[in-house]
CSV table of C-alpha atoms (C1' of nucleotides) in Angstrom, one decimal:
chain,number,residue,atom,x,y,z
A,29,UNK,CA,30.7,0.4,-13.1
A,30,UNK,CA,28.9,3.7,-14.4
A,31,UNK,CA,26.0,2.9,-16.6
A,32,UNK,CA,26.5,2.8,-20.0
A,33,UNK,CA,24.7,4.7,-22.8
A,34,UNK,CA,20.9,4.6,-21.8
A,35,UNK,CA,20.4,0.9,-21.7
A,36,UNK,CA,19.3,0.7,-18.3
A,37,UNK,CA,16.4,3.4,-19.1
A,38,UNK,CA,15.4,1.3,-22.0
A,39,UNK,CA,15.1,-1.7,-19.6
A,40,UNK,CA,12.9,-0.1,-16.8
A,41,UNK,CA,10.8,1.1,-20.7
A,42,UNK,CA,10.5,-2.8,-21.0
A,43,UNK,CA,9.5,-3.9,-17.7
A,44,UNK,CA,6.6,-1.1,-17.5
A,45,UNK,CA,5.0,-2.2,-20.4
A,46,UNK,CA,5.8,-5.6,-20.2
A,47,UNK,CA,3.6,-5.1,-16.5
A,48,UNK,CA,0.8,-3.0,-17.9
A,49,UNK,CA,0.2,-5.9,-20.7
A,50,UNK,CA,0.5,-8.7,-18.3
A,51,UNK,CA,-1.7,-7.5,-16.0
A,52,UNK,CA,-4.3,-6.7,-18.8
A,53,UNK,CA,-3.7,-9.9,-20.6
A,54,UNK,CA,-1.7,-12.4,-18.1
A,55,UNK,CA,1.5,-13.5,-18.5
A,56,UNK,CA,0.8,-15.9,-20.8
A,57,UNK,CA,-1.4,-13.7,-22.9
A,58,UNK,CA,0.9,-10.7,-23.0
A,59,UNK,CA,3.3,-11.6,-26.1
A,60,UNK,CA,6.8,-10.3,-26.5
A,61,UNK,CA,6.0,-9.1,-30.3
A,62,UNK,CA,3.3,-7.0,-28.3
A,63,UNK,CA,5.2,-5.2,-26.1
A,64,UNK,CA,7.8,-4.7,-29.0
A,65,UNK,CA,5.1,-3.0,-30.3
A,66,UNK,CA,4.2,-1.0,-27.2
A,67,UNK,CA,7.2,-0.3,-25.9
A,68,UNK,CA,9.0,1.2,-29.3
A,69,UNK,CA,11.5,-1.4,-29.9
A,70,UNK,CA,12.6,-4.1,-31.4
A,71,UNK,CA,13.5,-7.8,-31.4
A,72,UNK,CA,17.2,-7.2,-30.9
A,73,UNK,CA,16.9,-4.5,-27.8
A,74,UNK,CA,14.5,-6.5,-25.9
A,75,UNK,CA,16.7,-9.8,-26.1
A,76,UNK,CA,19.6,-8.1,-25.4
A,77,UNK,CA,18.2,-7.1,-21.9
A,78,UNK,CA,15.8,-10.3,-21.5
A,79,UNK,CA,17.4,-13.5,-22.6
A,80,UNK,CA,14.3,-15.4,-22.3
A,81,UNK,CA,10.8,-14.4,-21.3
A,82,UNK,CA,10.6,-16.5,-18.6
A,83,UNK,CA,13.9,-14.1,-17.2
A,84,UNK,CA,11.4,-11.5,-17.9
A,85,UNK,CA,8.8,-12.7,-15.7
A,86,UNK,CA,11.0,-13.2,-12.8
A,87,UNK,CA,12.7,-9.6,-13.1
A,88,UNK,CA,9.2,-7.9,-13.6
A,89,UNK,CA,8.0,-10.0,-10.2
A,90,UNK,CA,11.4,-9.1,-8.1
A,91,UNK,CA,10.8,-5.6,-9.0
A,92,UNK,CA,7.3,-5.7,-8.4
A,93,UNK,CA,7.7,-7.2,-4.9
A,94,UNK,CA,10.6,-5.1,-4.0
A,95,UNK,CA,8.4,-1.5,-4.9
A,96,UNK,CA,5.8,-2.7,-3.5
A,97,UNK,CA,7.6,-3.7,-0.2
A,98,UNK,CA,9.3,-0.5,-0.4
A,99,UNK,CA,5.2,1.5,-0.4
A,100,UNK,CA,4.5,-1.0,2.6
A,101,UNK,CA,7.7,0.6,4.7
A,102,UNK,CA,6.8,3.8,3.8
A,103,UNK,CA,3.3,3.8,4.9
A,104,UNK,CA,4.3,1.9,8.0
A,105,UNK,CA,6.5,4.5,8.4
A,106,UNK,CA,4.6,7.0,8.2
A,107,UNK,CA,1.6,5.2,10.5
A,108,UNK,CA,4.2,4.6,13.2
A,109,UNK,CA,5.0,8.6,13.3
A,110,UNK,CA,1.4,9.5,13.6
A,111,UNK,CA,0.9,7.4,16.5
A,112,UNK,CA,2.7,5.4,19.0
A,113,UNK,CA,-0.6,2.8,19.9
A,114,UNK,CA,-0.2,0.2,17.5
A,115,UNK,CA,-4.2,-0.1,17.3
A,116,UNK,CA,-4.3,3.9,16.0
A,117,UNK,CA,-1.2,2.6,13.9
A,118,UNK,CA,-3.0,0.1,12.2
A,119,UNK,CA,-5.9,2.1,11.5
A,120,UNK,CA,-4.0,5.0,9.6
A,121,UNK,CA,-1.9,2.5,7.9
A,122,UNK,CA,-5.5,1.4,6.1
A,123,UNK,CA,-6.6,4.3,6.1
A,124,UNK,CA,-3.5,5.4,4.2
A,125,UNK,CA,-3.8,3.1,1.7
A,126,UNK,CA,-7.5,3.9,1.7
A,127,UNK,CA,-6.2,7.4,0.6
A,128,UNK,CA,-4.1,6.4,-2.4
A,129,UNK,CA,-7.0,4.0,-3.5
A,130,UNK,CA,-9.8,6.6,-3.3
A,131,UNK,CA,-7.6,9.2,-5.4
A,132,UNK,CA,-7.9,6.9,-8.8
A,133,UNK,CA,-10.5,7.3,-11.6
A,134,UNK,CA,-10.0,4.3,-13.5
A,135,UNK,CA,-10.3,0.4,-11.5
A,136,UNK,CA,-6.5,-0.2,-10.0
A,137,UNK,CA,-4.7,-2.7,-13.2
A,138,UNK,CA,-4.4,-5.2,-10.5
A,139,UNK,CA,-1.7,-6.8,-8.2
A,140,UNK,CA,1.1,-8.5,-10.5
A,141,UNK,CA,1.4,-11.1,-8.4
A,142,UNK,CA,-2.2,-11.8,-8.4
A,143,UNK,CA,-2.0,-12.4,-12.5
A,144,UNK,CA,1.1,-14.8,-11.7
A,145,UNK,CA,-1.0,-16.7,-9.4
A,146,UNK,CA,-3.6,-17.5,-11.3
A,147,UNK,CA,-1.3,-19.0,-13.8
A,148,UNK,CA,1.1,-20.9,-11.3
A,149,UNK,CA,1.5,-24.1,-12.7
A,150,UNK,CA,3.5,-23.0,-15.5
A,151,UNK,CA,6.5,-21.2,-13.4
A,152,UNK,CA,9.3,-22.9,-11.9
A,153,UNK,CA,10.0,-23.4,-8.0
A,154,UNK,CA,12.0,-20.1,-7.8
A,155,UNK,CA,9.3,-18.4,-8.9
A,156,UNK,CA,6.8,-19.8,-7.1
A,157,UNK,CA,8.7,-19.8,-3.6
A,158,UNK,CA,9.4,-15.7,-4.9
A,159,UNK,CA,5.3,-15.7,-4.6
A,160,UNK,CA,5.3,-17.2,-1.6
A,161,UNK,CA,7.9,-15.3,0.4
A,162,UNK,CA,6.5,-11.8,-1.2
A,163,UNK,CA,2.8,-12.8,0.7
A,164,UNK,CA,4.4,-14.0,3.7
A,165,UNK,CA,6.4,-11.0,4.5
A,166,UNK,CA,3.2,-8.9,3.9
A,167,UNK,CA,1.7,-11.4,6.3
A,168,UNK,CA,4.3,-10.7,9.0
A,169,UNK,CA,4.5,-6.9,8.2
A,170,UNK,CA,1.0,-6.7,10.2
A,171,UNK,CA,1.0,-9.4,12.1
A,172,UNK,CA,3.5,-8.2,14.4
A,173,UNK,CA,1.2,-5.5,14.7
A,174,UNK,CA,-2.0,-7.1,15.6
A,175,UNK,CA,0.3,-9.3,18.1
A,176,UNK,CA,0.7,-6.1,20.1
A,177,UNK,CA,-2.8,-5.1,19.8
A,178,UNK,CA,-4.7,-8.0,21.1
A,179,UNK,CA,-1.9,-7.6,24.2
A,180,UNK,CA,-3.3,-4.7,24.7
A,181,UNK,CA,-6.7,-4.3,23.7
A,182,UNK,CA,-8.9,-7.4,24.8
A,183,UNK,CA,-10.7,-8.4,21.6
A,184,UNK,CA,-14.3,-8.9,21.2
A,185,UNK,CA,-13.6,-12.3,20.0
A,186,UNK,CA,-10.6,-14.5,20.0
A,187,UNK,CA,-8.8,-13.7,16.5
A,188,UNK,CA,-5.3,-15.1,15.4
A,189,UNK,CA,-2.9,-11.9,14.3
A,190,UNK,CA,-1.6,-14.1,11.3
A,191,UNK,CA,-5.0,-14.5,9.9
A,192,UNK,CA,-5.9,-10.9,10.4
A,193,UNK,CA,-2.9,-9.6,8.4
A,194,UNK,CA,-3.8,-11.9,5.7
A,195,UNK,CA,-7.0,-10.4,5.8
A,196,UNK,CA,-5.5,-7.4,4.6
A,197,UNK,CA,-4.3,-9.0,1.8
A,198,UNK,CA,-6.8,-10.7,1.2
A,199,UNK,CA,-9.5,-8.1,0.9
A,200,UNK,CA,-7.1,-5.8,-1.3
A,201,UNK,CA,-6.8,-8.9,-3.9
A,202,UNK,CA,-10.2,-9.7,-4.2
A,203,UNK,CA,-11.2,-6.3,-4.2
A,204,UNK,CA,-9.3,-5.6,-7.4
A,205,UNK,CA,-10.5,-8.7,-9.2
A,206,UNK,CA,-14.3,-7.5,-8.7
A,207,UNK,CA,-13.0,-3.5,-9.3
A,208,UNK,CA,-12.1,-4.9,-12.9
A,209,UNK,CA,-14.6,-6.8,-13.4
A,210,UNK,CA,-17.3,-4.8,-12.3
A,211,UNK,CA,-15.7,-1.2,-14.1
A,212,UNK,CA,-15.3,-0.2,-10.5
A,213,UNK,CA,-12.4,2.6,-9.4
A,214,UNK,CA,-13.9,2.7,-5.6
A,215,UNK,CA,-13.8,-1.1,-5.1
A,216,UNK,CA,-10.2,-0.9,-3.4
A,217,UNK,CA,-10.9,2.2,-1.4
A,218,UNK,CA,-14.7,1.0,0.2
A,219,UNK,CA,-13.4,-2.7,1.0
A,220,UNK,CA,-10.4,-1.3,2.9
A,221,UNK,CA,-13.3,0.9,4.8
A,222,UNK,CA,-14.6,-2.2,5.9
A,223,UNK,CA,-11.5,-3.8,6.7
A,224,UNK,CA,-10.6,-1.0,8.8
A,225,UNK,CA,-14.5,-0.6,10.6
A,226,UNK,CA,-14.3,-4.4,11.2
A,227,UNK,CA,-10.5,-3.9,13.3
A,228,UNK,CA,-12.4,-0.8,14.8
A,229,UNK,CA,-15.2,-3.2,16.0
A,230,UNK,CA,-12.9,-5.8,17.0
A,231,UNK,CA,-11.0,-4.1,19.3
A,232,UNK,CA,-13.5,-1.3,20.4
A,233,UNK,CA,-11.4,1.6,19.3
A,234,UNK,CA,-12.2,5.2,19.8
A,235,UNK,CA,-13.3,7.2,16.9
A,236,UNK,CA,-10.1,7.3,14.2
A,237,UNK,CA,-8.8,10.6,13.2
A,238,UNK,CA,-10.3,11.7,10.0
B,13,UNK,CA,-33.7,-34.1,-30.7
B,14,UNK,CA,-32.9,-36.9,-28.5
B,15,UNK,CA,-29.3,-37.4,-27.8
B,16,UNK,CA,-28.0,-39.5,-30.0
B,17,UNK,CA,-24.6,-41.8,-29.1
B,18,UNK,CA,-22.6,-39.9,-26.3
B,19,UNK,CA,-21.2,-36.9,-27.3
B,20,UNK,CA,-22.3,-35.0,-24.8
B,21,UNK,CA,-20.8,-37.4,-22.0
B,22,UNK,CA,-17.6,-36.3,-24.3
B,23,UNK,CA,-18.6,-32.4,-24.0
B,24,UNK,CA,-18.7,-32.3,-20.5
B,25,UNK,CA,-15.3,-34.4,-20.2
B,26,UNK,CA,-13.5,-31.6,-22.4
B,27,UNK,CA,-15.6,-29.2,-20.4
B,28,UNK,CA,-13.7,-30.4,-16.8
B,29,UNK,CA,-10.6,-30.9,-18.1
B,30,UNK,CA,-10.3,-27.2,-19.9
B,31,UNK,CA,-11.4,-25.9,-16.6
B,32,UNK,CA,-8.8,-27.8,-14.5
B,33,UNK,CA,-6.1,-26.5,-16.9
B,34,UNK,CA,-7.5,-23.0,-17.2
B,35,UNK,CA,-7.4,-22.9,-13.1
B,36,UNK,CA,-3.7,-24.2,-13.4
B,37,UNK,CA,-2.4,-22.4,-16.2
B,38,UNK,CA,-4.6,-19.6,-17.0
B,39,UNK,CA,-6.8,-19.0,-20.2
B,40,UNK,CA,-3.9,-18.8,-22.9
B,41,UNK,CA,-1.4,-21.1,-20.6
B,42,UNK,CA,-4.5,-24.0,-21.2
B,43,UNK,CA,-3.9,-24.9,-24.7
B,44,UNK,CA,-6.0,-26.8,-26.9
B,45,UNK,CA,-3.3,-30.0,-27.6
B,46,UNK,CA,-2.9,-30.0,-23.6
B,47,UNK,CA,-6.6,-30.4,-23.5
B,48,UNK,CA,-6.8,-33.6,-25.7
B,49,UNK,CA,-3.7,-35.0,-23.8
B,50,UNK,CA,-5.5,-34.2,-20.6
B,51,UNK,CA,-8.9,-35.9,-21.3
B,52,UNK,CA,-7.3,-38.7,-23.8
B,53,UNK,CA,-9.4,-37.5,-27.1
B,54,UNK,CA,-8.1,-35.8,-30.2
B,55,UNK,CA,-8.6,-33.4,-32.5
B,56,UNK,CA,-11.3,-34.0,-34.4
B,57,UNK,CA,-13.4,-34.8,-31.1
B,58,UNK,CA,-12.6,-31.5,-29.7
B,59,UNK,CA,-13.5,-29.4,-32.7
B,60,UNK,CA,-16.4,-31.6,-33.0
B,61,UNK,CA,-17.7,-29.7,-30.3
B,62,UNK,CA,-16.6,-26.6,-30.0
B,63,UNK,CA,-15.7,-24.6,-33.3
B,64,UNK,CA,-12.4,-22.5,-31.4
B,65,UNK,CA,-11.4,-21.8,-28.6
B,66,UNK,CA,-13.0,-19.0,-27.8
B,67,UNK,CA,-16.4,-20.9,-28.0
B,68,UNK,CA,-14.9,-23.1,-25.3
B,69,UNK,CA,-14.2,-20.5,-23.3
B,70,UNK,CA,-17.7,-19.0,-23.3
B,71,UNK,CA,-19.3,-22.4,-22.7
B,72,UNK,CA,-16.6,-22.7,-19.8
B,73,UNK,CA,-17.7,-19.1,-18.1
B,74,UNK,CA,-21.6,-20.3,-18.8
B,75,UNK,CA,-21.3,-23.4,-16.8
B,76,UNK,CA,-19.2,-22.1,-14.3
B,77,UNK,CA,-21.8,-19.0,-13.9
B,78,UNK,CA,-25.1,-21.8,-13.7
B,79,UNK,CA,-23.6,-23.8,-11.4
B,80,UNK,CA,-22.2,-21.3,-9.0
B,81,UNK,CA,-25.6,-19.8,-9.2
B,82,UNK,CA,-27.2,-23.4,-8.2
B,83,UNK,CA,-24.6,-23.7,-5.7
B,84,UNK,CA,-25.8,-19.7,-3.9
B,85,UNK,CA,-29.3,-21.0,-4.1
B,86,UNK,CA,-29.2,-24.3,-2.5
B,87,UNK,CA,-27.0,-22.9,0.2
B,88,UNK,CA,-29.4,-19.2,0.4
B,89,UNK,CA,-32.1,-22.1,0.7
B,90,UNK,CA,-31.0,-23.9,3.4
B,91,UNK,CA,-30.3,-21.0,5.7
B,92,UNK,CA,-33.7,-19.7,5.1
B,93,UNK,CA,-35.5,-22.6,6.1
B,94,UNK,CA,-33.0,-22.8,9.1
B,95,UNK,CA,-34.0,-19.4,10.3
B,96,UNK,CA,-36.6,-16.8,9.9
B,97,UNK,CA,-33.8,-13.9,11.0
B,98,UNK,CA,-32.1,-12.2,7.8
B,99,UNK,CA,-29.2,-11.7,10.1
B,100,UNK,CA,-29.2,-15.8,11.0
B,101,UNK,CA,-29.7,-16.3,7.9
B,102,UNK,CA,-26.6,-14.4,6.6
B,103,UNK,CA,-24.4,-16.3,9.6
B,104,UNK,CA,-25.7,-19.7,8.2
B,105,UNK,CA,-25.3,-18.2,4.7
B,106,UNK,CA,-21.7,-17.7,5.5
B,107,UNK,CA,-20.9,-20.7,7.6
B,108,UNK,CA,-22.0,-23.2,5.2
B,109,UNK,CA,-19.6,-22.0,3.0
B,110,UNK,CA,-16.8,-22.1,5.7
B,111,UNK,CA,-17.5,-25.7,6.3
B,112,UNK,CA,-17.9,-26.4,2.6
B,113,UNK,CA,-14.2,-25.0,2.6
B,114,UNK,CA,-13.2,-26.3,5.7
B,115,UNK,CA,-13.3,-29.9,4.5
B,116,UNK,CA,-11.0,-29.6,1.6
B,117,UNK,CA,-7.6,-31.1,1.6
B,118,UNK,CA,-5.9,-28.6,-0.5
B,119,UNK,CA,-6.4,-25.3,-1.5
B,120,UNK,CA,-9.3,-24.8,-3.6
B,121,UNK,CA,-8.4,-24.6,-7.1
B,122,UNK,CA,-9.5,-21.1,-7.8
B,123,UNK,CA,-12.8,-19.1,-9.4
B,124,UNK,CA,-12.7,-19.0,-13.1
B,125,UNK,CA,-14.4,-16.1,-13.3
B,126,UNK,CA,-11.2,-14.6,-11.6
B,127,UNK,CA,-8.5,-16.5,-13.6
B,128,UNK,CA,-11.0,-14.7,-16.8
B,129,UNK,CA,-10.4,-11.4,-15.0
B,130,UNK,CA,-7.3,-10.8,-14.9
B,131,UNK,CA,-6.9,-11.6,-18.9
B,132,UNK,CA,-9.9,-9.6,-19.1
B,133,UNK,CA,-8.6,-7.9,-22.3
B,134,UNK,CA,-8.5,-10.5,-24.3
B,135,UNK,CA,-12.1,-11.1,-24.3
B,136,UNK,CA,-14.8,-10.1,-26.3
B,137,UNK,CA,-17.6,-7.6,-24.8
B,138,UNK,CA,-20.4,-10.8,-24.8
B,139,UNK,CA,-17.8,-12.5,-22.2
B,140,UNK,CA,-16.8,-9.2,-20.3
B,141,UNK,CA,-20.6,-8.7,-19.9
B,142,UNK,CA,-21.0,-12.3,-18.8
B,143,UNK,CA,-18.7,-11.7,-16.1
B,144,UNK,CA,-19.8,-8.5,-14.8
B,145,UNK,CA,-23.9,-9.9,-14.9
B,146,UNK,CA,-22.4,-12.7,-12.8
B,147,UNK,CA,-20.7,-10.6,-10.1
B,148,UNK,CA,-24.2,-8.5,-10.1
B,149,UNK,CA,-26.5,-11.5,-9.5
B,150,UNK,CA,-24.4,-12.6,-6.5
B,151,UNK,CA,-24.0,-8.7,-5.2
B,152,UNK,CA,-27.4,-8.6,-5.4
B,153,UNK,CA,-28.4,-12.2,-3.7
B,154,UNK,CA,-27.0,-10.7,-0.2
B,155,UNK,CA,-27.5,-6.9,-0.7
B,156,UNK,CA,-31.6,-7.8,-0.4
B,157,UNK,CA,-30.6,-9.4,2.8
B,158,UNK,CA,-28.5,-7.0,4.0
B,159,UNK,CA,-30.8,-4.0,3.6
B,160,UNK,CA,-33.4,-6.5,6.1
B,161,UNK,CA,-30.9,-6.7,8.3
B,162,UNK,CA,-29.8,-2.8,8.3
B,163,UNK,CA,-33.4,-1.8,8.8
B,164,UNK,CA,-34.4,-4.8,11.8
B,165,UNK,CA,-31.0,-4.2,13.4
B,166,UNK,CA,-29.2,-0.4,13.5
B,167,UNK,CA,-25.8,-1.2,12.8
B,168,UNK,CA,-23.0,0.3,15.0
B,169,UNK,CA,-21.4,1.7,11.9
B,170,UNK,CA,-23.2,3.3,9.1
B,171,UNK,CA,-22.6,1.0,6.0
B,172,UNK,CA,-24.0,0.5,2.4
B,173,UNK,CA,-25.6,-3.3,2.2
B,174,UNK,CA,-24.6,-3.5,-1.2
B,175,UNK,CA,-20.4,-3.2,-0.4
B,176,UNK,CA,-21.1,-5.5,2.9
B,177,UNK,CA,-22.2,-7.9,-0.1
B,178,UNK,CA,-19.7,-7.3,-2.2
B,179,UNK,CA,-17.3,-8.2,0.5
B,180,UNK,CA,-18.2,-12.0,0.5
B,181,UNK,CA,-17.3,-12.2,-3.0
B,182,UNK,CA,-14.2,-9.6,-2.3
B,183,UNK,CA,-13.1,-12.2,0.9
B,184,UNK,CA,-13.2,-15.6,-1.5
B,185,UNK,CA,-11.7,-14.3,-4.1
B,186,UNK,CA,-8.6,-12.9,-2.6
B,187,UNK,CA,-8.6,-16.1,0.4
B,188,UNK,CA,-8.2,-18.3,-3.0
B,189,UNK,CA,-5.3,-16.2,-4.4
B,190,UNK,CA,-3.5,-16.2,-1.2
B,191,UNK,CA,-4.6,-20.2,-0.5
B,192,UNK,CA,-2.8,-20.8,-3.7
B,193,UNK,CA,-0.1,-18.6,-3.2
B,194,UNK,CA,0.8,-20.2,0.3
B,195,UNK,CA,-0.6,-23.2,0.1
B,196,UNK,CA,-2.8,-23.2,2.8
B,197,UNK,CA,-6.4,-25.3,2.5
B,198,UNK,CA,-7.5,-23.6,5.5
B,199,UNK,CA,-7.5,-20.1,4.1
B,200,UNK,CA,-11.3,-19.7,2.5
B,201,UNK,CA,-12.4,-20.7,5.7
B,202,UNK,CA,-10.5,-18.6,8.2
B,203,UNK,CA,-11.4,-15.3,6.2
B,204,UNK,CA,-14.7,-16.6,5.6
B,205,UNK,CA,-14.9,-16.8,9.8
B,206,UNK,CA,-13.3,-13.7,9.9
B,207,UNK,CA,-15.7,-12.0,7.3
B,208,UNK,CA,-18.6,-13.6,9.6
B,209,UNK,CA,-16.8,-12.3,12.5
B,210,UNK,CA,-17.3,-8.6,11.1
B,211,UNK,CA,-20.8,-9.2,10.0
B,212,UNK,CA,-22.0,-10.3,14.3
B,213,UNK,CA,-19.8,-7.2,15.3
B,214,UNK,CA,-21.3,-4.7,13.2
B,215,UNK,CA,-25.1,-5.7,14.0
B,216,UNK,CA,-24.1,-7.0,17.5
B,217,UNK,CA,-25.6,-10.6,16.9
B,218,UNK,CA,-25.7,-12.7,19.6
B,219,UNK,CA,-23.7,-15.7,19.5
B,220,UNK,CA,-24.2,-17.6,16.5
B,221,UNK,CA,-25.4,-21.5,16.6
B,222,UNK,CA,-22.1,-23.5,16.9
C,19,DG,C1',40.6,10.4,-32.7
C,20,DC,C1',40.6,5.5,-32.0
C,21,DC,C1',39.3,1.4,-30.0
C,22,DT,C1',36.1,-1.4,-27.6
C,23,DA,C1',32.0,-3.0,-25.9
C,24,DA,C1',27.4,-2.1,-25.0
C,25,DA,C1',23.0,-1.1,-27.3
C,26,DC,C1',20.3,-1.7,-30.6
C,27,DA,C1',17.8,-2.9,-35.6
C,28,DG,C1',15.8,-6.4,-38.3
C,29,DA,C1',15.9,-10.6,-41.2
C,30,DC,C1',15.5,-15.2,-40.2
C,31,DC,C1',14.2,-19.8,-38.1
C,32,DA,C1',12.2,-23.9,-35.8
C,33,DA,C1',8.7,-25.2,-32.9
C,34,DA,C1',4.2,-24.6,-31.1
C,35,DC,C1',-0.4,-23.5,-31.8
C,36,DG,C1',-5.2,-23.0,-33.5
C,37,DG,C1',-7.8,-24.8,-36.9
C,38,DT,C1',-9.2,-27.7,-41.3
C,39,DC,C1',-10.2,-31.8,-43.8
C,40,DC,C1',-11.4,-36.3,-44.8
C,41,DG,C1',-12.1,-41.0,-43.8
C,42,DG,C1',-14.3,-44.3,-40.9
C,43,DA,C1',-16.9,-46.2,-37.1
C,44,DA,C1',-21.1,-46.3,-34.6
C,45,DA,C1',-25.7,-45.3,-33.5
C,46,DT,C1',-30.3,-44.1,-35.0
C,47,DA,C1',-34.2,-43.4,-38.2
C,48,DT,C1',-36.9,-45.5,-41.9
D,13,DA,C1',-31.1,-53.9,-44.3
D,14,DT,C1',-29.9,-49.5,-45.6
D,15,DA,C1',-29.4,-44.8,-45.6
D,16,DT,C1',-28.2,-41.0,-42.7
D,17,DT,C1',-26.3,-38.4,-39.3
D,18,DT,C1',-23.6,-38.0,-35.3
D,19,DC,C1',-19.2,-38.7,-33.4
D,20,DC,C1',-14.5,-39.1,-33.5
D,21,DG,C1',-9.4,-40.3,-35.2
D,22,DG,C1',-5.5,-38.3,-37.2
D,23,DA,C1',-2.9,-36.3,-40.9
D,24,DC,C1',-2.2,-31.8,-42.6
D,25,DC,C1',-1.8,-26.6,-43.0
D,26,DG,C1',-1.0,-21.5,-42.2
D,27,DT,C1',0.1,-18.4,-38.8
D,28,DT,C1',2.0,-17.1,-34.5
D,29,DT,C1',5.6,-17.1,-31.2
D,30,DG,C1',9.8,-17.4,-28.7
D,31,DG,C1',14.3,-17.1,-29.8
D,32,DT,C1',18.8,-16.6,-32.9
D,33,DC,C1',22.1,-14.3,-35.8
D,34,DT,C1',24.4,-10.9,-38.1
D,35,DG,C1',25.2,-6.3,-39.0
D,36,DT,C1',25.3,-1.4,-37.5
D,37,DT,C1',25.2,2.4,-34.5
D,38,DT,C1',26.5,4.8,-30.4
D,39,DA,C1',28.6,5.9,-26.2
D,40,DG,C1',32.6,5.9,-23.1
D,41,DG,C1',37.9,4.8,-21.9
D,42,DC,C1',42.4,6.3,-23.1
DNA sequence: GCCTAAACAGACCAAACGGTCCGGAAATAT
DNA sequence: ATATTTCCGGACCGTTTGGTCTGTTTAGGC
């Protein structure tokens, strides 16, 4: 029941850098013997947690998916107790993330499941549905959202919610590719601006908070 | 200095199928033996041309930069001669791209300069440099026609022309992650419109040629 | 304090992988 | 025709890589 010695610690130690190397190298790049190396460990610990590497990629994407829905809830959380007009809601939701983006000096390392993408052929079905249910609850997170918006606010030109949400995803992924290719921290931050100015057009909102 | 026999016919042949696998796979997931299987030649062909691997890669990331580039300027061309209006010419810009997307049966198969991205490490600095020159030259293609369009028409929001440029490339490369990720043809195009969408708003077009 | 099982360390292994080498076919120059 | 060079087939090689195995240490249960 209670956890044992400090294994568990030396797990999360293996995931991290297993995550920092894949998303510097890919997952097919970022070799086991490497994050022996980088991690402090050896052979034995790693396959003692790990039974395969391919077990390691679908941990390191469950827990990936599950933090990162867990930073979604909180900001909508937060979004939802600034405001009650799901327009305004929206708005300091990107602008949240905005915040987070604009506080970093060096480009964001990237969306994990990005990297995974980008090598898809050579995971298996779980995997791949685990790809495809992370983006799609994302998807609906804001949809629901933009459902209530063009309710309420008449906008400027007929838009589908679904495709609007994905638009958030969409800019943030591309705009880490280009912030690493391109050496630039600010990328994330400036294309969520125009995210954000573009719902502001769309639905002909007041001035946001600043 | 002529050609002699056909080895280049055989160049380009390991050329397409080393991109298709790279696209699918990744950079280290596409290996060499996969290659030969792939395109139906062996060993000695392949190093025939290419001396290792990483000289295939950077032959790879040329061709792919030249004929994007071709790609940009035919399109850029078009538009021009189908309107004197930097702001047209942007839409048309923009739409022909979202037709050239829209026509596609499956999702597109993905940017390699993106797949190259995010096993960025792994690459020497000629490569990385490669990369980041090529994300310039197609920043810079619509930031010239964006800082027309900011001077001929105010925009309702003040921006930087050279992020609104960015933001094409920042759209398509995220709408292919996500196209692969869900499986959804339709998705370059849809954010594309939506990305087109933003650009009419902000400078308060009237309504594009249907 | 003793037992048990988790938590490692590290030598070892088989397969995969990038790359070499040499022989031969095929095309071109002379 | 012959020599020469390009082009390619395929056996071969050293290293890397994912994974195994055995032994040892360490932390709790009692």
């Amino acid at each position: 029941m209670s956890m044992r010695k400090d294994g568990l610690a030396t797990r999360e130690k293996i995931l991290d850098g297993a995550r920092d190397l894949v998303l510097r190298l890919g997952y097919s790049g970022m070799k086991i013997d490497h994050v022996l190396e980088h991690v402090g460990i050896t052979k034995g610990a790693f396959f003692h947690h790990f039974k395969t590497k391919d077990e390691l990629a679908k941990a390191l994407l469950r827990r990936y998916a599950s933090q990162d829905a867990l930073i979604y809830a909180e900001t909508r959380e937060q979004a939802e107790k600034l405001s009650d007009d799901p327009l305004q809601q929206i708005l300091i939701f990107i602008r949240l993330f905005e915040d987070m983006f604009s506080e970093m000096t060096e480009p964001y390392p990237g969306c994990l499941l990005a990297s995974y993408v980008y090598e898809l052929q050579q995971f298996d079905d779980e995997t791949r549905s685990l790809l495809h249910e992370t983006f799609a609850r994302w998807r609906t997170l804001l949809q629901e959202k933009f459902e209530l918006i063009v309710k309420k606010y008449p906008p400027k030109t007929p838009v589908n919610p679904a495709q609007l949400a994905d638009g958030f995803t969409v800019v943030l992924e591309g705009a880490f590719i280009l912030a690493k290719a391109m050496n630039d921290a600010r990328m994330a931050s400036e294309q969520l601006r125009l995210y954000r100015n573009y719902i502001e057009l769309l639905f002909a909102a007041p001035a946001p908070a600043r």
